[in-house]
Tab-separated table of C-alpha atoms in Angstrom:
chain	number	residue	atom	x	y	z
A	1	MET	CA	165.324	73.984	58.728
A	2	ALA	CA	162.972	71.354	59.927
A	3	GLU	CA	163.546	70.740	63.793
A	4	GLU	CA	163.547	66.512	63.830
A	5	LYS	CA	166.771	67.716	61.907
A	6	LEU	CA	168.328	70.259	64.797
A	7	MET	CA	168.362	67.381	67.204
A	8	SER	CA	169.222	64.118	67.709
A	9	LYS	CA	165.932	62.070	68.576
A	10	LYS	CA	166.926	61.266	72.355
A	11	LYS	CA	169.688	62.788	75.006
A	12	PRO	CA	171.554	60.316	76.906
A	13	ALA	CA	171.602	60.612	80.557
A	14	TYR	CA	175.210	61.144	81.596
A	15	PRO	CA	176.638	59.933	84.918
A	16	VAL	CA	177.487	62.915	87.799
A	17	ASN	CA	181.269	62.032	88.291
A	18	LYS	CA	183.803	62.195	91.385
A	19	LYS	CA	185.056	66.006	91.041
A	20	LEU	CA	181.543	67.278	89.945
A	21	ASP	CA	180.040	64.679	93.268
A	22	GLY	CA	183.132	66.651	95.518
A	23	TYR	CA	181.820	69.938	93.602
A	24	LEU	CA	178.578	70.014	94.755
A	25	ASP	CA	179.625	68.973	98.396
A	26	ARG	CA	181.682	72.181	97.838
A	27	TYR	CA	178.985	74.803	96.664
A	28	SER	CA	176.069	72.779	100.154
A	29	ARG	CA	174.337	71.167	97.301
A	30	LYS	CA	174.764	68.123	97.996
A	31	ILE	CA	173.232	66.555	100.466
A	32	GLU	CA	170.943	63.095	101.899
A	33	ILE	CA	167.456	63.509	101.706
A	34	PRO	CA	165.038	60.382	102.115
A	35	ILE	CA	163.569	59.524	99.675
A	36	PHE	CA	164.650	58.689	95.648
A	37	TYR	CA	163.165	58.920	92.855
A	38	GLU	CA	162.875	55.125	92.774
A	39	ASP	CA	160.782	55.403	94.895
A	40	LEU	CA	158.192	57.347	93.325
A	41	LEU	CA	158.261	55.009	90.911
A	42	ARG	CA	156.022	52.120	93.258
A	43	PHE	CA	153.284	53.514	92.196
A	44	SER	CA	149.605	52.288	91.879
A	45	GLY	CA	148.149	54.023	89.372
A	46	SER	CA	147.038	57.413	87.709
A	47	VAL	CA	144.923	59.508	85.809
A	48	VAL	CA	145.435	61.867	83.710
A	49	VAL	CA	145.984	66.030	84.199
A	50	TYR	CA	143.558	67.947	81.711
A	51	ASP	CA	144.773	71.294	81.805
A	52	ALA	CA	141.488	74.393	82.316
A	53	ASP	CA	140.648	73.762	78.702
A	54	GLY	CA	140.561	70.242	78.769
A	55	ASP	CA	143.617	68.705	77.335
A	56	ASP	CA	145.667	66.621	77.857
A	57	THR	CA	149.127	67.929	80.092
A	58	LEU	CA	151.174	65.028	78.928
A	59	TRP	CA	151.084	64.835	83.248
A	60	VAL	CA	149.458	61.762	85.150
A	61	ARG	CA	148.338	62.460	88.539
A	62	VAL	CA	149.730	59.061	90.512
A	63	TYR	CA	148.325	57.222	93.838
A	64	TYR	CA	149.584	54.136	95.708
A	65	SER	CA	148.480	52.531	98.463
A	66	ASP	CA	147.587	53.629	101.699
A	67	PHE	CA	151.404	52.398	103.348
A	68	ASP	CA	153.250	53.547	101.114
A	69	ARG	CA	151.549	56.938	100.801
A	70	GLU	CA	152.378	57.671	104.422
A	71	GLU	CA	155.992	56.935	104.018
A	72	ILE	CA	155.748	58.158	100.787
A	73	ASP	CA	153.794	62.146	102.582
A	74	SER	CA	156.635	62.368	105.209
A	75	SER	CA	159.446	61.988	103.644
A	76	LEU	CA	158.893	64.221	100.650
A	77	LYS	CA	157.690	66.778	103.434
A	78	LYS	CA	160.867	66.749	104.691
A	79	VAL	CA	162.578	67.087	101.377
A	80	TYR	CA	160.500	70.565	101.336
A	81	SER	CA	161.648	71.764	104.493
A	82	ILE	CA	165.865	70.719	103.245
A	83	LEU	CA	164.784	72.541	100.312
A	84	HIS	CA	163.018	75.122	101.212
A	85	SER	CA	164.205	76.062	105.337
A	86	ASP	CA	166.123	74.555	107.975
A	87	GLY	CA	165.782	70.646	106.825
A	88	SER	CA	163.975	70.722	110.753
A	89	GLU	CA	161.055	68.613	111.652
A	90	ARG	CA	158.741	71.340	113.497
A	91	ILE	CA	157.283	72.779	109.831
A	92	LEU	CA	156.168	69.267	109.008
A	93	ASP	CA	152.651	69.380	110.558
A	94	TYR	CA	151.471	72.831	108.899
A	95	LEU	CA	152.186	71.012	105.662
A	96	ASN	CA	149.830	68.533	103.061
A	97	ILE	CA	151.386	66.572	100.345
A	98	ASP	CA	148.413	67.757	97.542
A	99	ALA	CA	149.322	65.774	94.639
A	100	VAL	CA	152.162	63.623	93.278
A	101	ASP	CA	152.678	63.911	89.212
A	102	TYR	CA	154.687	61.875	86.832
A	103	CYS	CA	155.493	63.619	83.614
A	104	THR	CA	155.649	61.048	80.628
A	105	PHE	CA	157.021	63.620	78.555
A	106	GLY	CA	160.975	64.640	77.322
A	107	ASN	CA	164.095	62.904	78.340
A	108	SER	CA	163.597	63.215	82.214
A	109	LYS	CA	160.252	62.303	83.381
A	110	PRO	CA	159.841	63.803	86.394
A	111	PHE	CA	157.296	63.767	89.517
A	112	ARG	CA	155.866	67.053	90.182
A	113	ILE	CA	155.567	67.714	94.348
A	114	LYS	CA	152.566	70.189	95.017
A	115	VAL	CA	152.959	70.631	98.723
A	116	ARG	CA	150.496	72.968	100.985
A	117	ASN	CA	150.665	74.493	104.146
A	118	ILE	CA	147.181	73.807	105.422
A	119	LEU	CA	147.866	76.828	107.640
A	120	ASN	CA	147.161	79.392	104.970
A	121	ASP	CA	146.436	77.040	101.950
A	122	ASN	CA	149.157	78.722	99.949
A	123	TYR	CA	150.982	76.039	98.520
A	124	THR	CA	154.760	75.272	96.031
A	125	TYR	CA	155.557	72.992	94.214
A	126	PHE	CA	159.075	70.788	93.013
A	127	TYR	CA	160.501	68.696	91.192
A	128	VAL	CA	161.960	64.392	91.671
A	129	LYS	CA	163.953	63.859	88.985
A	130	LYS	CA	166.569	61.289	87.867
A	131	THR	CA	170.347	63.010	88.104
A	132	ASP	CA	172.053	63.909	84.499
A	133	ALA	CA	175.286	65.352	84.937
A	134	SER	CA	173.782	67.758	81.802
A	135	ARG	CA	171.765	68.966	84.071
A	136	VAL	CA	173.817	69.544	87.161
A	137	TYR	CA	175.682	71.959	84.945
A	138	GLY	CA	172.859	73.411	82.794
A	139	LEU	CA	171.864	74.384	86.941
A	140	GLU	CA	175.151	75.434	87.736
A	141	LEU	CA	175.201	78.027	84.990
A	142	GLU	CA	171.933	79.082	85.196
A	143	HIS	CA	172.866	79.867	88.689
A	144	MET	CA	175.573	82.392	87.684
A	145	LEU	CA	175.386	83.779	84.642
A	146	SER	CA	171.695	84.558	84.571
A	147	PRO	CA	169.857	87.193	85.930
A	148	TYR	CA	168.182	84.538	88.803
A	149	ASN	CA	169.548	82.160	91.701
A	150	LEU	CA	168.582	78.030	91.500
A	151	ASN	CA	167.691	75.538	94.433
A	152	PHE	CA	168.383	71.829	94.188
A	153	LEU	CA	170.253	69.501	95.955
A	154	VAL	CA	171.477	66.784	94.147
A	155	HIS	CA	171.054	63.124	96.282
A	156	ARG	CA	172.989	59.764	94.488
A	157	ASP	CA	170.817	59.731	91.776
A	158	THR	CA	168.447	61.809	93.108
A	159	LEU	CA	168.044	65.641	92.357
A	160	ILE	CA	165.046	67.930	93.677
A	161	GLU	CA	164.736	71.490	91.895
A	162	GLU	CA	162.235	74.302	93.101
A	163	HIS	CA	159.957	75.290	91.234
A	164	ILE	CA	160.256	78.106	88.987
A	165	ALA	CA	157.511	80.227	88.901
A	166	GLY	CA	155.942	81.524	85.461
A	167	ILE	CA	153.524	80.992	82.623
A	168	PRO	CA	155.203	78.658	80.395
A	169	GLY	CA	155.850	80.171	77.509
A	170	ASP	CA	153.861	78.339	74.833
A	171	VAL	CA	150.443	78.811	76.658
A	172	PHE	CA	151.949	82.463	77.015
A	173	ILE	CA	152.630	82.461	73.608
A	174	LYS	CA	148.268	81.263	73.042
A	175	ASP	CA	146.478	83.271	75.169
A	176	PHE	CA	148.457	86.000	76.148
A	177	LEU	CA	150.592	87.096	73.309
A	178	PRO	CA	147.759	88.713	71.134
A	179	LYS	CA	145.823	90.980	74.761
A	180	CYS	CA	149.569	93.009	74.554
A	181	THR	CA	149.876	95.919	74.314
A	182	GLU	CA	152.474	97.378	71.222
A	183	SER	CA	154.804	98.893	74.492
A	184	GLU	CA	154.040	95.108	75.783
A	185	LYS	CA	154.794	93.326	72.716
A	186	SER	CA	158.143	96.084	72.007
A	187	GLN	CA	159.437	95.177	75.320
A	188	LEU	CA	159.163	90.832	74.910
A	189	ALA	CA	161.124	91.263	71.586
A	190	LYS	CA	163.550	93.173	73.288
A	191	GLU	CA	164.092	89.984	75.824
A	192	PHE	CA	163.637	87.996	73.612
A	193	VAL	CA	167.181	88.967	71.723
A	194	LYS	CA	169.137	88.858	75.470
A	195	PHE	CA	166.861	84.896	75.811
A	196	ASN	CA	168.648	84.166	73.188
A	197	GLU	CA	171.333	85.497	73.555
A	198	ARG	CA	172.140	84.087	76.799
A	199	CYS	CA	171.322	80.464	75.701
A	200	MET	CA	173.725	80.428	72.964
A	201	ILE	CA	177.144	81.997	75.110
A	202	ARG	CA	176.511	79.328	77.669
A	203	LEU	CA	175.449	76.273	75.508
A	204	LEU	CA	171.413	75.553	76.882
A	205	GLY	CA	169.680	74.047	73.619
A	206	ASP	CA	166.339	73.334	73.408
A	207	MET	CA	164.688	76.431	75.065
A	208	ARG	CA	161.585	75.692	72.598
A	209	SER	CA	158.101	77.776	73.868
A	210	TYR	CA	157.443	74.718	76.544
A	211	ASN	CA	160.931	74.569	77.720
A	212	TYR	CA	161.323	78.291	79.710
A	213	VAL	CA	158.769	80.842	81.165
A	214	ILE	CA	157.521	84.133	80.779
A	215	VAL	CA	157.570	86.297	84.148
A	216	PRO	CA	155.627	89.351	84.469
A	217	VAL	CA	156.939	92.474	86.929
A	218	HIS	CA	154.258	94.864	87.830
A	219	ASP	CA	156.727	97.836	87.799
A	220	PHE	CA	154.982	101.720	88.581
A	221	ASP	CA	152.491	102.258	85.676
A	222	HIS	CA	153.429	99.167	83.767
A	223	VAL	CA	154.393	95.164	82.987
A	224	VAL	CA	157.551	94.265	82.543
A	225	TYR	CA	158.189	91.018	81.181
A	226	ARG	CA	161.141	88.486	81.776
A	227	ILE	CA	161.582	84.936	80.149
A	228	ARG	CA	163.126	82.259	82.281
A	229	ALA	CA	164.914	78.552	81.713
A	230	ILE	CA	162.957	75.706	82.801
A	231	ASP	CA	165.122	72.960	81.435
A	232	PHE	CA	168.248	72.403	81.505
A	233	ASP	CA	168.904	68.760	79.832
A	234	GLN	CA	170.289	69.659	76.742
A	235	GLN	CA	173.313	71.670	77.865
A	236	CYS	CA	176.337	70.818	76.365
A	237	PHE	CA	175.290	68.326	73.724
A	238	GLU	CA	173.371	68.749	70.678
A	239	GLY	CA	176.601	69.309	68.369
A	240	ASN	CA	174.249	71.905	65.807
A	241	LEU	CA	174.921	75.640	67.105
A	242	LYS	CA	171.300	76.678	66.439
A	243	VAL	CA	169.681	73.686	68.430
A	244	TYR	CA	171.572	76.755	71.509
A	245	ARG	CA	169.555	79.343	69.760
A	246	PRO	CA	166.199	79.553	70.650
A	247	GLN	CA	164.881	81.279	67.366
A	248	PHE	CA	165.553	78.428	65.744
A	249	PHE	CA	162.362	76.178	66.332
A	250	LYS	CA	159.377	76.732	64.748
A	251	GLU	CA	157.667	77.061	68.528
A	252	ASN	CA	159.284	79.945	69.255
A	253	TYR	CA	158.390	81.521	65.797
A	254	GLN	CA	155.614	84.588	67.516
A	255	MET	CA	158.064	85.473	69.459
A	256	VAL	CA	160.518	85.653	66.157
A	257	GLN	CA	157.844	88.168	64.249
A	258	LEU	CA	157.673	90.278	67.180
A	259	VAL	CA	161.455	90.650	66.952
A	260	SER	CA	161.503	91.283	62.774
A	261	THR	CA	158.428	93.441	63.241
A	262	LYS	CA	158.924	95.648	66.800
A	263	LEU	CA	162.710	96.285	66.958
A	264	GLN	CA	164.843	97.803	64.510
A	265	LYS	CA	168.272	96.111	63.680
A	266	TYR	CA	170.850	98.134	65.358
A	267	SER	CA	168.349	98.109	68.696
A	268	VAL	CA	168.712	94.501	68.127
A	269	ASP	CA	172.394	94.048	68.361
A	270	GLN	CA	172.681	96.880	71.099
A	271	TYR	CA	170.204	94.373	72.789
A	272	LYS	CA	173.283	91.399	72.324
A	273	ILE	CA	175.965	93.784	73.264
A	274	GLU	CA	174.577	94.335	76.447
A	275	GLU	CA	173.884	90.969	77.489
A	276	ARG	CA	177.698	89.581	76.754
A	277	SER	CA	178.725	92.223	78.712
A	278	ILE	CA	175.811	90.983	81.643
A	279	VAL	CA	177.406	87.570	81.393
A	280	ALA	CA	180.593	88.764	81.337
A	281	LYS	CA	180.890	90.548	84.263
A	282	ARG	CA	178.650	87.091	86.208
A	283	ILE	CA	181.523	84.835	84.548
A	284	ILE	CA	184.243	87.669	86.340
A	285	SER	CA	181.983	87.786	89.184
A	286	SER	CA	181.463	84.148	89.905
A	287	GLY	CA	185.253	83.896	90.339
A	288	ASN	CA	186.701	79.873	91.608
A	289	ARG	CA	183.669	79.011	91.247
A	290	ILE	CA	182.621	79.439	87.385
A	291	LYS	CA	185.673	78.235	86.975
A	292	ARG	CA	186.033	74.857	89.146
A	293	LEU	CA	182.495	73.891	87.583
A	294	ILE	CA	184.533	74.609	83.948
A	295	ASN	CA	187.535	72.829	84.927
A	296	ILE	CA	185.290	69.523	86.015
A	297	ALA	CA	183.153	69.903	82.615
A	298	LYS	CA	186.306	69.931	80.692
A	299	THR	CA	187.471	66.533	81.678
A	300	ASP	CA	183.831	65.019	81.504
A	301	ASN	CA	182.470	63.032	79.675
A	302	ILE	CA	178.768	64.533	78.672
A	303	SER	CA	178.509	64.906	74.182
A	304	LEU	CA	179.320	62.846	71.728
A	305	GLN	CA	181.370	62.395	70.247
A	306	GLU	CA	180.469	63.485	66.343
A	307	ASN	CA	178.769	66.310	68.256
A	308	ILE	CA	181.567	67.615	69.900
A	309	GLU	CA	183.147	67.994	66.175
A	310	MET	CA	180.217	69.833	64.552
A	311	LEU	CA	179.948	72.117	67.317
A	312	LYS	CA	183.182	73.354	67.739
A	313	MET	CA	183.529	73.682	63.861
A	314	GLN	CA	181.106	75.930	63.187
A	315	ILE	CA	181.993	78.186	65.882
A	316	TYR	CA	185.094	77.987	64.664
A	317	ASP	CA	183.811	79.345	60.781
A	318	LEU	CA	181.793	82.008	62.648
A	319	THR	CA	184.643	83.140	65.481
A	320	LEU	CA	188.480	81.767	63.232
A	321	ASP	CA	189.750	82.069	67.067
A	322	MET	CA	191.722	78.949	67.074
A	323	LYS	CA	190.993	77.604	70.526
A	324	PHE	CA	186.797	76.262	69.519
A	325	LYS	CA	188.999	73.904	66.497
A	326	LYS	CA	191.359	72.257	69.262
A	327	SER	CA	188.507	71.303	72.269
A	328	GLY	CA	188.584	67.729	72.767
A	329	THR	CA	185.570	67.854	74.354
A	330	MET	CA	181.903	70.212	74.805
A	331	GLY	CA	183.394	71.137	78.066
A	332	GLN	CA	186.266	72.511	76.146
A	333	VAL	CA	183.589	73.956	73.850
A	334	LEU	CA	181.594	75.757	76.035
A	335	ALA	CA	185.168	77.210	78.290
A	336	GLU	CA	186.609	78.219	74.982
A	337	ALA	CA	182.774	79.953	74.675
A	338	LEU	CA	182.144	81.769	77.035
A	339	ASP	CA	186.505	83.145	77.760
A	340	PHE	CA	185.923	84.103	74.558
A	341	VAL	CA	182.702	86.323	74.797
A	342	LYS	CA	184.560	87.707	78.883
A	343	ARG	CA	187.977	88.665	76.347
A	344	ASN	CA	185.971	89.903	73.877
A	345	TYR	CA	182.865	91.926	76.006
A	346	GLN	CA	185.211	95.699	76.315
A	347	ASP	CA	186.465	95.159	73.154
A	348	VAL	CA	185.349	97.550	69.572
A	349	SER	CA	185.170	94.687	67.365
A	350	MET	CA	181.943	93.407	69.799
A	351	LYS	CA	179.668	94.849	67.145
A	352	GLN	CA	181.489	93.086	63.970
A	353	ILE	CA	181.578	89.760	65.847
A	354	ILE	CA	177.478	90.042	67.392
A	355	GLU	CA	176.898	90.137	62.857
A	356	LYS	CA	178.631	87.366	62.617
A	357	LYS	CA	175.927	85.745	64.356
A	358	PHE	CA	178.261	84.326	67.471
């Protein structure tokens, strides 16, 4: 299926409602910050940012008037302290804002802030985006259901996200994958199967190769690769179930080829079962936190009605579980998907469920 038929042309941003706002406050995600997304839009000009090969990165480096720059730099340093430290000002003298980049591509149009420690030249990034309920749900679900914790803050219409380090998937596939050993390619195939399964279970869509990173981890005498999502805009929005399965995007074709050439069907099924079991255990261990989030999502407006109808029927056709058919919101579809995994992760019918592709 052509990619343009998989997804809507543009996803609208959904506001954070009162219940979700209260949830964020309860779990220390909501905190006052000294700068807003709109403040960063006051830049005076910009220059294109090119990569090492001279290609346009679709980011531009923005600059501000002298008056605005001093205020913005000071505020961004404070945001860094709130995000990564105790929020005090004692570290501000040792920080420098090296760059503010603006992305002209995609829905969120984020700002990427490069912060450097002037004492040792270590640097890191964080992102400033417009708050969107879909993105907030995606970040929280990633925090609870993936192997990775996430640090982010919300204040009114501004979202602050920590940087997720790794090699962008498209860059890895182009520059690093051809140099991998056969053993490393097998390990990557396994990880892609698990990543594909994890995205589908929690309805995280649009995992094209530039929306995830590949993280090499050195373990004794070999390298282990991990795949991490870095874009959460398409959480629980689209109606086509294929959007939530990275294998169906043409940008991931080479990763899919790895799976087909390196793994036998039995191994693929086994890795799917492993990932479903791990996610089910995370759902259980998350306790009241994930219950509160899902209960809020059930009554929230985070998708279009036609998308809800399409997705619930596609999942019903695969599972024959009437609870999907009765879902009235995208949050209810998500709730039933997570409950389905939790109820069945120790069931003997899990293999049959996976063979039906859900």
